[in-house]
Amino acid sequence: MKPSILVSWLDMDRLDRMLDSLPATQAAARDALLDELGRAALAEPWEMPPDVVTMNSRVRFSFDGADEEVAMTLTYPKDMHGDPDQLSILTPVGTALLGLKTGDTISWQRPDGAMFELTVRGIEYQPEREGVFHR
């Protein structure tokens, strides 16, 4: 069972528009993100809890219960600039992170069919927490 997720209506609107413009070659990524968004509860951006992963958040997470953490910024594909610390929302890990809160763990399927478990360890930056809504 997947944990519940929370998404701001502003992120939801931006993600819907992004999904509408994706080419057919990205159908699998689109479908995975649509499935996640379909189970999301919506919140006002200014009422987003500070421990929830939103778009453009810098999040620390680990895989499969490991102590080693990774810190990346969850990014829209249009904003990807080759920075190794950016993580597209269209990747399996990016889609899995959206809407989780610190401490949540989710099991997710990789494109090769293998499963991974991802745990949110912390959120270093969240735009909503900083009052940044125009991103």
mmCIF file of N, CA, C and O in Angstrom, residues 84-135:
data_model
loop_
_atom_site.group_PDB
_atom_site.id
_atom_site.type_symbol
_atom_site.label_atom_id
_atom_site.label_comp_id
_atom_site.label_asym_id
_atom_site.label_seq_id
_atom_site.Cartn_x
_atom_site.Cartn_y
_atom_site.Cartn_z
ATOM 1 N N PRO A 84 23.679 17.711 -11.964
ATOM 2 C CA PRO A 84 23.523 16.360 -11.416
ATOM 3 C C PRO A 84 22.658 16.309 -10.154
ATOM 4 O O PRO A 84 22.235 15.229 -9.746
ATOM 5 N N ASP A 85 22.386 17.452 -9.555
ATOM 6 C CA ASP A 85 21.536 17.504 -8.362
ATOM 7 C C ASP A 85 20.066 17.705 -8.695
ATOM 8 O O ASP A 85 19.243 17.833 -7.798
ATOM 9 N N GLN A 86 19.732 17.753 -9.991
ATOM 10 C CA GLN A 86 18.336 17.893 -10.402
ATOM 11 C C GLN A 86 17.748 16.512 -10.677
ATOM 12 O O GLN A 86 18.428 15.617 -11.185
ATOM 13 N N LEU A 87 16.462 16.373 -10.352
ATOM 14 C CA LEU A 87 15.748 15.117 -10.549
ATOM 15 C C LEU A 87 14.421 15.435 -11.233
ATOM 16 O O LEU A 87 13.591 16.143 -10.663
ATOM 17 N N SER A 88 14.239 14.933 -12.439
ATOM 18 C CA SER A 88 13.006 15.194 -13.176
ATOM 19 C C SER A 88 11.826 14.486 -12.518
ATOM 20 O O SER A 88 11.930 13.336 -12.087
ATOM 21 N N ILE A 89 10.699 15.160 -12.492
ATOM 22 C CA ILE A 89 9.455 14.579 -11.991
ATOM 23 C C ILE A 89 9.053 13.378 -12.834
ATOM 24 O O ILE A 89 8.316 12.511 -12.374
ATOM 25 N N LEU A 90 9.551 13.277 -14.063
ATOM 26 C CA LEU A 90 9.183 12.177 -14.951
ATOM 27 C C LEU A 90 10.019 10.917 -14.754
ATOM 28 O O LEU A 90 9.747 9.901 -15.377
ATOM 29 N N THR A 91 11.013 10.966 -13.879
ATOM 30 C CA THR A 91 11.763 9.757 -13.556
ATOM 31 C C THR A 91 10.981 8.958 -12.514
ATOM 32 O O THR A 91 10.163 9.525 -11.782
ATOM 33 N N PRO A 92 11.211 7.649 -12.434
ATOM 34 C CA PRO A 92 10.517 6.870 -11.399
ATOM 35 C C PRO A 92 10.743 7.407 -9.980
ATOM 36 O O PRO A 92 9.814 7.474 -9.181
ATOM 37 N N VAL A 93 11.971 7.824 -9.675
ATOM 38 C CA VAL A 93 12.259 8.352 -8.337
ATOM 39 C C VAL A 93 11.550 9.687 -8.134
ATOM 40 O O VAL A 93 10.956 9.932 -7.078
ATOM 41 N N GLY A 94 11.575 10.554 -9.136
ATOM 42 C CA GLY A 94 10.896 11.844 -9.028
ATOM 43 C C GLY A 94 9.408 11.688 -8.812
ATOM 44 O O GLY A 94 8.813 12.336 -7.941
ATOM 45 N N THR A 95 8.791 10.819 -9.588
ATOM 46 C CA THR A 95 7.355 10.570 -9.437
ATOM 47 C C THR A 95 7.053 10.001 -8.060
ATOM 48 O O THR A 95 6.071 10.380 -7.419
ATOM 49 N N ALA A 96 7.907 9.095 -7.584
ATOM 50 C CA ALA A 96 7.685 8.482 -6.269
ATOM 51 C C ALA A 96 7.785 9.499 -5.141
ATOM 52 O O ALA A 96 7.057 9.412 -4.152
ATOM 53 N N LEU A 97 8.672 10.482 -5.267
ATOM 54 C CA LEU A 97 8.891 11.457 -4.193
ATOM 55 C C LEU A 97 7.748 12.454 -4.030
ATOM 56 O O LEU A 97 7.463 12.888 -2.911
ATOM 57 N N LEU A 98 7.119 12.834 -5.128
ATOM 58 C CA LEU A 98 6.131 13.915 -5.082
ATOM 59 C C LEU A 98 5.049 13.650 -4.036
ATOM 60 O O LEU A 98 4.408 12.606 -4.036
ATOM 61 N N GLY A 99 4.853 14.611 -3.154
ATOM 62 C CA GLY A 99 3.765 14.554 -2.190
ATOM 63 C C GLY A 99 4.041 13.772 -0.923
ATOM 64 O O GLY A 99 3.216 13.772 -0.012
ATOM 65 N N LEU A 100 5.189 13.093 -0.856
ATOM 66 C CA LEU A 100 5.539 12.378 0.369
ATOM 67 C C LEU A 100 5.990 13.366 1.435
ATOM 68 O O LEU A 100 6.400 14.486 1.124
ATOM 69 N N LYS A 101 5.947 12.940 2.680
ATOM 70 C CA LYS A 101 6.439 13.797 3.759
ATOM 71 C C LYS A 101 7.651 13.136 4.406
ATOM 72 O O LYS A 101 7.893 11.931 4.222
ATOM 73 N N THR A 102 8.402 13.914 5.138
ATOM 74 C CA THR A 102 9.582 13.403 5.817
ATOM 75 C C THR A 102 9.204 12.181 6.653
ATOM 76 O O THR A 102 8.229 12.208 7.398
ATOM 77 N N GLY A 103 9.967 11.113 6.471
ATOM 78 C CA GLY A 103 9.725 9.862 7.184
ATOM 79 C C GLY A 103 8.949 8.836 6.376
ATOM 80 O O GLY A 103 8.962 7.657 6.711
ATOM 81 N N ASP A 104 8.261 9.268 5.312
ATOM 82 C CA ASP A 104 7.497 8.337 4.477
ATOM 83 C C ASP A 104 8.431 7.431 3.682
ATOM 84 O O ASP A 104 9.496 7.851 3.222
ATOM 85 N N THR A 105 7.985 6.192 3.481
ATOM 86 C CA THR A 105 8.680 5.220 2.645
ATOM 87 C C THR A 105 7.684 4.706 1.617
ATOM 88 O O THR A 105 6.519 4.482 1.927
ATOM 89 N N ILE A 106 8.171 4.524 0.378
ATOM 90 C CA ILE A 106 7.318 4.008 -0.686
ATOM 91 C C ILE A 106 8.098 2.975 -1.486
ATOM 92 O O ILE A 106 9.304 3.124 -1.695
ATOM 93 N N SER A 107 7.426 1.929 -1.904
ATOM 94 C CA SER A 107 8.012 0.945 -2.828
ATOM 95 C C SER A 107 7.598 1.337 -4.232
ATOM 96 O O SER A 107 6.440 1.692 -4.468
ATOM 97 N N TRP A 108 8.533 1.245 -5.158
ATOM 98 C CA TRP A 108 8.279 1.721 -6.516
ATOM 99 C C TRP A 108 8.963 0.797 -7.500
ATOM 100 O O TRP A 108 10.019 0.246 -7.218
ATOM 101 N N GLN A 109 8.385 0.672 -8.680
ATOM 102 C CA GLN A 109 8.955 -0.182 -9.715
ATOM 103 C C GLN A 109 9.816 0.621 -10.668
ATOM 104 O O GLN A 109 9.394 1.658 -11.186
ATOM 105 N N ARG A 110 11.021 0.128 -10.889
ATOM 106 C CA ARG A 110 11.917 0.737 -11.860
ATOM 107 C C ARG A 110 11.483 0.340 -13.266
ATOM 108 O O ARG A 110 10.724 -0.623 -13.435
ATOM 109 N N PRO A 111 11.972 1.047 -14.285
ATOM 110 C CA PRO A 111 11.623 0.679 -15.665
ATOM 111 C C PRO A 111 11.995 -0.756 -16.033
ATOM 112 O O PRO A 111 11.337 -1.367 -16.871
ATOM 113 N N ASP A 112 13.029 -1.305 -15.387
ATOM 114 C CA ASP A 112 13.430 -2.679 -15.706
ATOM 115 C C ASP A 112 12.591 -3.723 -14.961
ATOM 116 O O ASP A 112 12.832 -4.918 -15.078
ATOM 117 N N GLY A 113 11.610 -3.274 -14.182
ATOM 118 C CA GLY A 113 10.717 -4.178 -13.480
ATOM 119 C C GLY A 113 11.111 -4.460 -12.041
ATOM 120 O O GLY A 113 10.300 -4.952 -11.257
ATOM 121 N N ALA A 114 12.358 -4.180 -11.686
ATOM 122 C CA ALA A 114 12.804 -4.396 -10.304
ATOM 123 C C ALA A 114 12.166 -3.340 -9.393
ATOM 124 O O ALA A 114 11.809 -2.252 -9.837
ATOM 125 N N MET A 115 12.035 -3.689 -8.131
ATOM 126 C CA MET A 115 11.447 -2.768 -7.157
ATOM 127 C C MET A 115 12.551 -2.078 -6.364
ATOM 128 O O MET A 115 13.631 -2.627 -6.170
ATOM 129 N N PHE A 116 12.265 -0.857 -5.927
ATOM 130 C CA PHE A 116 13.139 -0.183 -4.981
ATOM 131 C C PHE A 116 12.263 0.446 -3.912
ATOM 132 O O PHE A 116 11.073 0.652 -4.104
ATOM 133 N N GLU A 117 12.870 0.682 -2.769
ATOM 134 C CA GLU A 117 12.171 1.341 -1.672
ATOM 135 C C GLU A 117 12.872 2.664 -1.414
ATOM 136 O O GLU A 117 14.097 2.728 -1.342
ATOM 137 N N LEU A 118 12.107 3.706 -1.311
ATOM 138 C CA LEU A 118 12.637 5.047 -1.154
ATOM 139 C C LEU A 118 12.072 5.641 0.128
ATOM 140 O O LEU A 118 10.876 5.519 0.390
ATOM 141 N N THR A 119 12.926 6.271 0.945
ATOM 142 C CA THR A 119 12.505 6.912 2.186
ATOM 143 C C THR A 119 12.928 8.368 2.174
ATOM 144 O O THR A 119 14.091 8.688 1.896
ATOM 145 N N VAL A 120 11.984 9.264 2.455
ATOM 146 C CA VAL A 120 12.285 10.689 2.549
ATOM 147 C C VAL A 120 12.913 10.941 3.914
ATOM 148 O O VAL A 120 12.311 10.661 4.946
ATOM 149 N N ARG A 121 14.129 11.488 3.915
ATOM 150 C CA ARG A 121 14.869 11.754 5.154
ATOM 151 C C ARG A 121 14.723 13.197 5.627
ATOM 152 O O ARG A 121 14.823 13.475 6.813
ATOM 153 N N GLY A 122 14.504 14.107 4.697
ATOM 154 C CA GLY A 122 14.359 15.513 5.080
ATOM 155 C C GLY A 122 14.159 16.387 3.861
ATOM 156 O O GLY A 122 14.406 15.974 2.735
ATOM 157 N N ILE A 123 13.697 17.596 4.109
ATOM 158 C CA ILE A 123 13.504 18.569 3.030
ATOM 159 C C ILE A 123 14.351 19.788 3.359
ATOM 160 O O ILE A 123 14.089 20.497 4.332
ATOM 161 N N GLU A 124 15.393 19.990 2.558
ATOM 162 C CA GLU A 124 16.309 21.104 2.786
ATOM 163 C C GLU A 124 15.702 22.431 2.348
ATOM 164 O O GLU A 124 15.999 23.472 2.928
ATOM 165 N N TYR A 125 14.893 22.382 1.291
ATOM 166 C CA TYR A 125 14.250 23.595 0.781
ATOM 167 C C TYR A 125 12.905 23.203 0.203
ATOM 168 O O TYR A 125 12.793 22.215 -0.523
ATOM 169 N N GLN A 126 11.898 23.971 0.542
ATOM 170 C CA GLN A 126 10.564 23.804 -0.047
ATOM 171 C C GLN A 126 10.078 25.209 -0.412
ATOM 172 O O GLN A 126 10.011 26.081 0.461
ATOM 173 N N PRO A 127 9.760 25.466 -1.684
ATOM 174 C CA PRO A 127 9.351 26.813 -2.088
ATOM 175 C C PRO A 127 8.188 27.370 -1.264
ATOM 176 O O PRO A 127 8.209 28.546 -0.875
ATOM 177 N N GLU A 128 7.200 26.544 -1.003
ATOM 178 C CA GLU A 128 6.026 27.009 -0.266
ATOM 179 C C GLU A 128 6.399 27.469 1.147
ATOM 180 O O GLU A 128 5.872 28.458 1.645
ATOM 181 N N ARG A 129 7.319 26.766 1.768
ATOM 182 C CA ARG A 129 7.760 27.119 3.117
ATOM 183 C C ARG A 129 8.430 28.490 3.117
ATOM 184 O O ARG A 129 8.367 29.223 4.092
ATOM 185 N N GLU A 130 9.057 28.836 1.973
ATOM 186 C CA GLU A 130 9.745 30.119 1.835
ATOM 187 C C GLU A 130 8.842 31.208 1.250
ATOM 188 O O GLU A 130 9.306 32.332 1.021
ATOM 189 N N GLY A 131 7.586 30.874 0.966
ATOM 190 C CA GLY A 131 6.659 31.844 0.395
ATOM 191 C C GLY A 131 6.859 32.088 -1.087
ATOM 192 O O GLY A 131 6.437 33.109 -1.626
ATOM 193 N N VAL A 132 7.494 31.144 -1.775
ATOM 194 C CA VAL A 132 7.786 31.279 -3.205
ATOM 195 C C VAL A 132 6.725 30.486 -3.970
ATOM 196 O O VAL A 132 6.758 29.250 -3.999
ATOM 197 N N PHE A 133 5.809 31.203 -4.605
ATOM 198 C CA PHE A 133 4.698 30.538 -5.325
ATOM 199 C C PHE A 133 4.772 30.767 -6.838
ATOM 200 O O PHE A 133 4.017 30.152 -7.578
ATOM 201 N N HIS A 134 5.640 31.625 -7.299
ATOM 202 C CA HIS A 134 5.672 31.996 -8.725
ATOM 203 C C HIS A 134 6.587 31.114 -9.556
ATOM 204 O O HIS A 134 6.716 31.333 -10.738
ATOM 205 N N ARG A 135 7.178 30.112 -9.009
ATOM 206 C CA ARG A 135 8.176 29.282 -9.696
ATOM 207 C C ARG A 135 7.622 28.600 -10.927
ATOM 208 O O ARG A 135 6.670 28.085 -11.144
#
